[in-house]
Short mmCIF file of C-alpha atoms in Angstrom, two decimals:
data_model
loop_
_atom_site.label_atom_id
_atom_site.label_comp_id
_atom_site.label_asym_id
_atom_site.label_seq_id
_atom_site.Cartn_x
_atom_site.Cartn_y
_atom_site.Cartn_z
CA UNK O 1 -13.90 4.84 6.68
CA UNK O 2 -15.57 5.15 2.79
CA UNK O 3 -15.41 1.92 0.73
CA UNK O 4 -16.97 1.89 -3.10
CA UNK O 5 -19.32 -0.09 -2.53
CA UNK O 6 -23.26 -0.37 -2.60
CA UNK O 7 -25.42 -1.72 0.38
CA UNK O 8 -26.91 -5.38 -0.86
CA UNK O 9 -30.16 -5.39 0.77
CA UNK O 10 -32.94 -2.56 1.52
CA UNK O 11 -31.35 -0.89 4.34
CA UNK O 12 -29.28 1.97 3.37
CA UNK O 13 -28.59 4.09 6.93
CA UNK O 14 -28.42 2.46 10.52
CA UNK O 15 -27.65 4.76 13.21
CA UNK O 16 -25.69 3.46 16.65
CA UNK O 17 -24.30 0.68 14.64
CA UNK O 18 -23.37 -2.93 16.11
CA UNK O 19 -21.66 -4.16 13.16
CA UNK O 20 -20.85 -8.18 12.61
CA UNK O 21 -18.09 -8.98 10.51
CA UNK O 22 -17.92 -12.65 8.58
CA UNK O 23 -15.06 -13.56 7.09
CA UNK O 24 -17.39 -16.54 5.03
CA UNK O 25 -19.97 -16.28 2.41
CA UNK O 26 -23.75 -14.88 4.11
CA UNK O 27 -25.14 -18.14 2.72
CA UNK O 28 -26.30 -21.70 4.11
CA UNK O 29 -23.16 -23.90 4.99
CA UNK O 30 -22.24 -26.38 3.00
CA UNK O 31 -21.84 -30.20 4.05
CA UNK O 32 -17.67 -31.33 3.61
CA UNK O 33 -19.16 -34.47 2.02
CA UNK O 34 -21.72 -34.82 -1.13
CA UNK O 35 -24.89 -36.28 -0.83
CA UNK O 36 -27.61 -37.48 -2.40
CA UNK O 37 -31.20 -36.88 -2.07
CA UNK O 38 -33.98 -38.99 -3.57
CA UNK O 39 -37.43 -36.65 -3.87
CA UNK O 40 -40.38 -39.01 -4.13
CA UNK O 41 -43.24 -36.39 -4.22
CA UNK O 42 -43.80 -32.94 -4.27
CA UNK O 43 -44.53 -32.88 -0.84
CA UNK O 44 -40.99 -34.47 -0.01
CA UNK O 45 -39.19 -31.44 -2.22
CA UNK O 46 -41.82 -28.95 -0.30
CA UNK O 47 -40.72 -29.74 2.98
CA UNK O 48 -36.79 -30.68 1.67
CA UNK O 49 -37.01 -26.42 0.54
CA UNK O 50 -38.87 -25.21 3.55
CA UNK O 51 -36.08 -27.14 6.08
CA UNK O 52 -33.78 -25.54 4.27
CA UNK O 53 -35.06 -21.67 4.69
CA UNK O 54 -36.27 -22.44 8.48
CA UNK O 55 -32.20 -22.91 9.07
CA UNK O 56 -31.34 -19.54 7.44
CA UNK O 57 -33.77 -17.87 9.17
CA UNK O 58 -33.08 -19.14 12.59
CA UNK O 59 -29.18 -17.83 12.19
CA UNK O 60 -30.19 -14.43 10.50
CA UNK O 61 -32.26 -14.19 13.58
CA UNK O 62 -29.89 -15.07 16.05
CA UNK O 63 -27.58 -12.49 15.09
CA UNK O 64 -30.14 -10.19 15.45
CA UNK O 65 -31.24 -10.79 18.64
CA UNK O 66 -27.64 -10.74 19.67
CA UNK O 67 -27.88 -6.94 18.82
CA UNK O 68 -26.54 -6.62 15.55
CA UNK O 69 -28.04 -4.75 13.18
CA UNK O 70 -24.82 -4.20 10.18
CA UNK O 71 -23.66 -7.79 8.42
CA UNK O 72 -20.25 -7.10 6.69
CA UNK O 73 -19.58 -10.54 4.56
CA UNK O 74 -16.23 -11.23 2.64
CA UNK O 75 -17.87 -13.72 0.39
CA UNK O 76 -20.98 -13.84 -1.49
CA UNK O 77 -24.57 -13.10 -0.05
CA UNK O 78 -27.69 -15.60 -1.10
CA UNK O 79 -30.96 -14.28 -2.48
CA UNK O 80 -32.25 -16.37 0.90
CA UNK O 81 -30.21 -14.61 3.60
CA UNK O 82 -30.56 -11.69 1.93
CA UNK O 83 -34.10 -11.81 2.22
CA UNK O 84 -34.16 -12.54 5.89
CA UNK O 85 -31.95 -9.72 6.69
CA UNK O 86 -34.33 -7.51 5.16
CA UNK O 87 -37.24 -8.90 6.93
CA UNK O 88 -35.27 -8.37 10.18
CA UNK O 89 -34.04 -5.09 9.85
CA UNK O 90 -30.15 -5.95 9.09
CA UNK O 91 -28.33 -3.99 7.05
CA UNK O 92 -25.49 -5.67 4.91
CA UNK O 93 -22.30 -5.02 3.43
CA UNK O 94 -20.34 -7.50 0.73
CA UNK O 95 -16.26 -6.40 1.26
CA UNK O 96 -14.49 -9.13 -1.08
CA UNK O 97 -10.96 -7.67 -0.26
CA UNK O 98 -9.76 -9.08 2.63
CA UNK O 99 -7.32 -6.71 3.61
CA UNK O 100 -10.64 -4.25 3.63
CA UNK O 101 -11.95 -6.70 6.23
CA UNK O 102 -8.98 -6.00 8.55
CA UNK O 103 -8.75 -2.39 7.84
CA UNK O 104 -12.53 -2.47 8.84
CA UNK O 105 -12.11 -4.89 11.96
CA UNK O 106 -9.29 -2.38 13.20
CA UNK O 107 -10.98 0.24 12.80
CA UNK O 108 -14.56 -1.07 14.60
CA UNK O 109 -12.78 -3.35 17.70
CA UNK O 110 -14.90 -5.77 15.82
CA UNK O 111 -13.54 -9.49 15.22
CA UNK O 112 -13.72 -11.36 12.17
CA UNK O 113 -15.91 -14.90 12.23
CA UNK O 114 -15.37 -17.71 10.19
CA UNK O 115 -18.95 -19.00 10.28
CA UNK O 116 -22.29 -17.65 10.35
CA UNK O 117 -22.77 -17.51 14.33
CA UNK O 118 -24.33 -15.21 16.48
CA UNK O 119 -21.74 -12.59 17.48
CA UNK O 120 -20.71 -11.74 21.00
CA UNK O 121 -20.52 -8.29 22.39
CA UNK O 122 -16.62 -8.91 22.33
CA UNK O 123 -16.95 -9.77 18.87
CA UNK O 124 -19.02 -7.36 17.77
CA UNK O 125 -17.99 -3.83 16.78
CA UNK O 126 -19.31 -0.23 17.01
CA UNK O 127 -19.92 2.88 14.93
CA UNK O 128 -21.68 5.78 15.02
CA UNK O 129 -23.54 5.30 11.84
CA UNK O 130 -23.03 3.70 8.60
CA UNK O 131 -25.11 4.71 5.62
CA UNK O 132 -25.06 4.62 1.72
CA UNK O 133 -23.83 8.30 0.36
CA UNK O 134 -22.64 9.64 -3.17
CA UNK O 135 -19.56 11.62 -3.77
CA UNK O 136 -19.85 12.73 -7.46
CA UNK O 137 -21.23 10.12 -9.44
CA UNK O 138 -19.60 6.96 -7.01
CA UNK O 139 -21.77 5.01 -4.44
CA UNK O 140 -19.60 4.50 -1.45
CA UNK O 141 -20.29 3.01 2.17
CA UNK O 142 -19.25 5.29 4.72
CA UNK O 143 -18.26 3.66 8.28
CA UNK O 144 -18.69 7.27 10.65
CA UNK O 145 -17.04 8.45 14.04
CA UNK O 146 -18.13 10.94 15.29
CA UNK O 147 -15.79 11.24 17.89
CA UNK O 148 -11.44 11.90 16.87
CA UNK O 149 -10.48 8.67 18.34
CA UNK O 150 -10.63 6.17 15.48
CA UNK O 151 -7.45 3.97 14.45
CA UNK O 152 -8.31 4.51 10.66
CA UNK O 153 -9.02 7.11 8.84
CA UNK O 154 -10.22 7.43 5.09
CA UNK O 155 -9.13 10.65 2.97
CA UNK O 156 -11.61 10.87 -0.25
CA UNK O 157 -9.72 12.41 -3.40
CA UNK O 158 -11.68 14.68 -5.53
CA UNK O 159 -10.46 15.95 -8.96
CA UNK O 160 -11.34 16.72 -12.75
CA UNK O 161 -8.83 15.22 -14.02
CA UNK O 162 -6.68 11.30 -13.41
CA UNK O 163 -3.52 13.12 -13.67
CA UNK O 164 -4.46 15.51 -10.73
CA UNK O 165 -5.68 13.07 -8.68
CA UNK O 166 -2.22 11.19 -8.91
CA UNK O 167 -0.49 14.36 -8.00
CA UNK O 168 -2.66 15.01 -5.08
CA UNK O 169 -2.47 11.08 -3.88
CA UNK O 170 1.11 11.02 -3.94
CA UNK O 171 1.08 14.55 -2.15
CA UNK O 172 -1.25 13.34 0.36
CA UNK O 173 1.24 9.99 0.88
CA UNK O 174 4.49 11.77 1.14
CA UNK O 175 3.20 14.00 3.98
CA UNK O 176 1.50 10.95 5.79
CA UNK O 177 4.96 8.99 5.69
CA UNK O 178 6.73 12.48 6.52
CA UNK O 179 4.20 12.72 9.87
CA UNK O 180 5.21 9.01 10.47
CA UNK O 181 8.85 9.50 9.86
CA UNK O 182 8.80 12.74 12.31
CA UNK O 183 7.00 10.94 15.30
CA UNK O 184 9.83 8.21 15.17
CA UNK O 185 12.37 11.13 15.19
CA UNK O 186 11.58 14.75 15.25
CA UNK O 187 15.20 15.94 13.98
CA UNK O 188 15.37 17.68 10.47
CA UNK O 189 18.54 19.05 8.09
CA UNK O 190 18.82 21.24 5.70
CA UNK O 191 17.71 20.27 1.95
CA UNK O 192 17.94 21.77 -1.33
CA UNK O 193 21.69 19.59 -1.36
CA UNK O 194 23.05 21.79 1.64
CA UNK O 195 23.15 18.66 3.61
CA UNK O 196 24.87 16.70 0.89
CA UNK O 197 27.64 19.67 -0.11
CA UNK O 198 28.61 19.78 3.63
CA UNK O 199 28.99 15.92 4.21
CA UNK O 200 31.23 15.83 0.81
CA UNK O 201 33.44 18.74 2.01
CA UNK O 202 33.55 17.46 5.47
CA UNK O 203 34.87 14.30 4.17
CA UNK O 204 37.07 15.37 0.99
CA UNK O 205 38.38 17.23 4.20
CA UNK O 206 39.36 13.89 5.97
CA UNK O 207 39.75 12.11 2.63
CA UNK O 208 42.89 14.10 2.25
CA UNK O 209 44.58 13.41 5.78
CA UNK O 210 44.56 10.22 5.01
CA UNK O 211 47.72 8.76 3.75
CA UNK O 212 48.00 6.09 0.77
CA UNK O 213 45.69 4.85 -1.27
CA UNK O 214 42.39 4.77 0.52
CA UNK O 215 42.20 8.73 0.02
CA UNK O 216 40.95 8.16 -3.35
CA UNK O 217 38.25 5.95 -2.42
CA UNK O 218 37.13 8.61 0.34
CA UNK O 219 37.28 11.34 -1.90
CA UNK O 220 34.78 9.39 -4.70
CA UNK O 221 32.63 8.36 -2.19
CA UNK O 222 32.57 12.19 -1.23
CA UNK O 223 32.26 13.28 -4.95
CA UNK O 224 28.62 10.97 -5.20
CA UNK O 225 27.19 13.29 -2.55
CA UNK O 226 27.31 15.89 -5.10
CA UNK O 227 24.44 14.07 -7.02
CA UNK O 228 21.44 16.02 -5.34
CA UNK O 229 22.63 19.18 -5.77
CA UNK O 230 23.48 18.12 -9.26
CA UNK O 231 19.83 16.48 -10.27
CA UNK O 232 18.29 19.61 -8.66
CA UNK O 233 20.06 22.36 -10.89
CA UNK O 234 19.99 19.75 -14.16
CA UNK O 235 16.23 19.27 -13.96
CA UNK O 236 15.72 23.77 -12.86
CA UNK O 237 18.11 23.96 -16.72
CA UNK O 238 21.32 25.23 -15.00
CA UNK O 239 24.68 24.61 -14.97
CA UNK O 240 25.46 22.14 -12.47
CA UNK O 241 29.06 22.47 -12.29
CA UNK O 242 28.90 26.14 -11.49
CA UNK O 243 26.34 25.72 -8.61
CA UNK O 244 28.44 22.53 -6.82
CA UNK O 245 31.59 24.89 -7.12
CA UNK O 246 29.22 27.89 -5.15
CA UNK O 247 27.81 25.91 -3.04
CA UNK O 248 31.60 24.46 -1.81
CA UNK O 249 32.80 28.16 -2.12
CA UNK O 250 30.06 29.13 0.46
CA UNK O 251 30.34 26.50 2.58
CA UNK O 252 34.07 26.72 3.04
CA UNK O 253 33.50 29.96 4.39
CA UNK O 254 30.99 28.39 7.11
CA UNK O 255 27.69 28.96 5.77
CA UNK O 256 26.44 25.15 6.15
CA UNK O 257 23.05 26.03 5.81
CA UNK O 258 23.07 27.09 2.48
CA UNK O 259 21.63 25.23 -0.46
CA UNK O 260 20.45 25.39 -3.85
CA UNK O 261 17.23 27.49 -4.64
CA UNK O 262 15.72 26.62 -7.61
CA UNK O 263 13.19 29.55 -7.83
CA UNK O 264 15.74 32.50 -7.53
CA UNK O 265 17.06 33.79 -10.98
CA UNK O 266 20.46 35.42 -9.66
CA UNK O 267 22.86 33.27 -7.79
CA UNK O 268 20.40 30.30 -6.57
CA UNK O 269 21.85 30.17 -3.22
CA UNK O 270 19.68 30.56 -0.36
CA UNK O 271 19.62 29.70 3.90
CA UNK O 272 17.21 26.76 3.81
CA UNK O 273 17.34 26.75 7.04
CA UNK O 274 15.04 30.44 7.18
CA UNK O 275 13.46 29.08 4.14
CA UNK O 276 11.74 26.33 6.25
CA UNK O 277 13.03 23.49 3.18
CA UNK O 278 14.00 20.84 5.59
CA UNK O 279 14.31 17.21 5.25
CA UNK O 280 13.85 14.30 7.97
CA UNK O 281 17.08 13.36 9.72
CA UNK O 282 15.78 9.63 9.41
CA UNK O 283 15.18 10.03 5.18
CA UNK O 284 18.25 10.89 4.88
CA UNK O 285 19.90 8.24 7.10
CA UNK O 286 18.31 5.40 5.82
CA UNK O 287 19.39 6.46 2.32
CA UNK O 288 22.83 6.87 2.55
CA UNK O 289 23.08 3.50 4.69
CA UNK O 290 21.24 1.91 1.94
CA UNK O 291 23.00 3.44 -0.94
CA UNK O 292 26.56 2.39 0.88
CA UNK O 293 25.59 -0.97 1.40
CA UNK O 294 24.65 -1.28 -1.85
CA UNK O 295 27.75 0.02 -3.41
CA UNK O 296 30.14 -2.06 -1.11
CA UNK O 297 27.88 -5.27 -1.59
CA UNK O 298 28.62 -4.61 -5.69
CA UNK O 299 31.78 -4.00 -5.21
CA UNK O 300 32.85 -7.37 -3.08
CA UNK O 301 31.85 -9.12 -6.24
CA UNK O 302 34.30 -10.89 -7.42
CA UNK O 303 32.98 -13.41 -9.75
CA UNK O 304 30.29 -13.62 -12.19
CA UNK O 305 28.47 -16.56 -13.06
CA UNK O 306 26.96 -16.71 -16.69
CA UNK O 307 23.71 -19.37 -17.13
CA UNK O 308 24.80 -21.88 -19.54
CA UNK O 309 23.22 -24.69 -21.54
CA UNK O 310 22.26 -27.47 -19.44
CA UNK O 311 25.14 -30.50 -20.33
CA UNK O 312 24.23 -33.88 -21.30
CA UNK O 313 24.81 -36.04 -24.93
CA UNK O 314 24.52 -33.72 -27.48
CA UNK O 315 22.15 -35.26 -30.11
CA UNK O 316 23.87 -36.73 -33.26
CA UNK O 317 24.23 -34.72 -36.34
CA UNK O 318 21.69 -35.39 -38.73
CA UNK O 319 22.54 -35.78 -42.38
CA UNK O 320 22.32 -32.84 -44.57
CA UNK O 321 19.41 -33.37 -47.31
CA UNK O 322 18.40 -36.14 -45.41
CA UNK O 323 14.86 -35.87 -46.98
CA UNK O 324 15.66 -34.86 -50.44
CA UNK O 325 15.32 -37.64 -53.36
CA UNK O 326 18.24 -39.68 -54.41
CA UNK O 327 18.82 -37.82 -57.84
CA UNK O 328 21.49 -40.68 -58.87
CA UNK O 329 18.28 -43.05 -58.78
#
């Protein structure tokens, strides 16, 4: 796991991590109540300072003698405990996003503490090594496995230009949600709008066995499957009415594999099913349920209610020229 951040202390690289994570700030706690302290001397504000420090220390070295040696903090880290985690060794890691911290505890089997406490070995979690790298000009904190077994995994993005790196993130995203869609169910159609010109013939098909009145609802419900196929020839600059009218011609004769090809320059036709364009069964699913519920739920509509002024006394006319000088006078 890579987050951009920079290590706050002196130690950069700890190998065999044990890694403590604190959902508070790595600072002294604070009393509930406020107090006041009267300093008579300067021995009084001597010892009042030195109190104060032989706390810190004593927790900065309890956690390390519970075998941590990697502080991750989700709040702010004092000059104090700072300095005590350098003198013992700790290296430590400010995350202020908390959904970082759970990403991190996840990842780690570590558990996040709400006060500065000596971790168990339950609560503690493990890594091979963490250690302060550079990819281009970015510091970033690298959590490493070595072993193939982590929860979490971080993919670092490297391009020349913002634009790129958009493409590739969004590239990167639709084929992790593709993986995630395929493990749920491993079933796949054709694309290209072969999927969509076979549903609206199947059900123009059945549309017009139906007697009455409710065959012209079917058959419009069938005609807004031809929107895919449509968008996909509009946006390649051809005619979308002539490829909706082959692509029914050629799947009347059977061929329901056959969709729209946007890279061939004769008939744009092609098996998508040899072509290896396939979409999830579940994508496509989900979106026609969706897109049907949606319709019907805008259709059962049947009244509209405007906002309005709120009622009340209206206020009472005020003269016109109420202000103006008498000119009779």
């Amino acid at each position: 796991m890579v987050f951009k951040r920079e290590t706050e202390g002196d130690v950069s690289s700890v190998k065999d991590a044990k890694i403590a994570i604190y959902s508070c700030p790595f600072d002294c706690m604070v009393t509930e109540t406020k107090g006041t302290v009267l300093l008579k001397n300067a021995d009084e504000l001597m010892t009042f300072s030195k109190g104060e420090e032989d706390l810190m220390e004593i927790q900065v070295k309890a956690i390390a003698d519970a075998g941590a040696n990697v502080i991750v903090t989700g709040g702010k880290v004092a000059d104090m405990a700072l300095h005590y985690a350098n003198k013992y060794k700790l290296m430590v890691v400010r995350l202020n996003s908390k959904w970082d911290l759970r990403r991190l505890c996840k990842t780690i089997g570590s558990t996040a503490l709400p006060r500065l406490t000596p971790p168990t070995p339950e609560e503690m979690g493990y890594c091979d090594s963490v250690y302060l790298s550079e990819v281009g000009d970015t510091q970033v904190i690298i959590f490493k496995h070595e072993k193939e077994d982590g929860l979490i995994s971080t993919v670092v993005i490297r391009g020349s230009t913002d634009n790129i790196m958009d493409d590739i993130e969004r590239a990167v995203d639709d084929a992790v949600n593709t993986f995630k869609v395929l493990t749920r169910d491993n079933r796949c159609l054709p694309g290209a709008g072969a999927t969509e010109i076979e549903l609206a013939k199947r059900i123009t098909t059945y549309g017009e066995s139906c007697p009455g009145l409710e065959q012209y609802g079917i058959k419009k419900f069938a005609e807004a499957f031809e929107s895919v196929p449509r968008a996909l020839a509009e946006n390649s600059g051809i005619r979308a009415n002539e490829i909706i009218s082959k692509l029914y011609a050629v799947h009347q004769e059977g061929n329901k594999n056959i969709g729209f090809n946007i890279e061939s320059d004769s008939s744009g036709l092609r098996d998508m099913l040899e072509a290896g364009i396939l979409d999830p069964y579940l994508v496509k699913y989900w979106g026609i349920k969706l897109a049907t519920n949606t319709a019907v739920t805008v259709l059962r509509v049947d009244q509209i209610i405007m906002a309005k002024q709120a009622g009340g006394p209206k206020p009472p006319p005020q003269k016109k020229d109420w202000d103006d000088d008498d000119q009779n006078e």
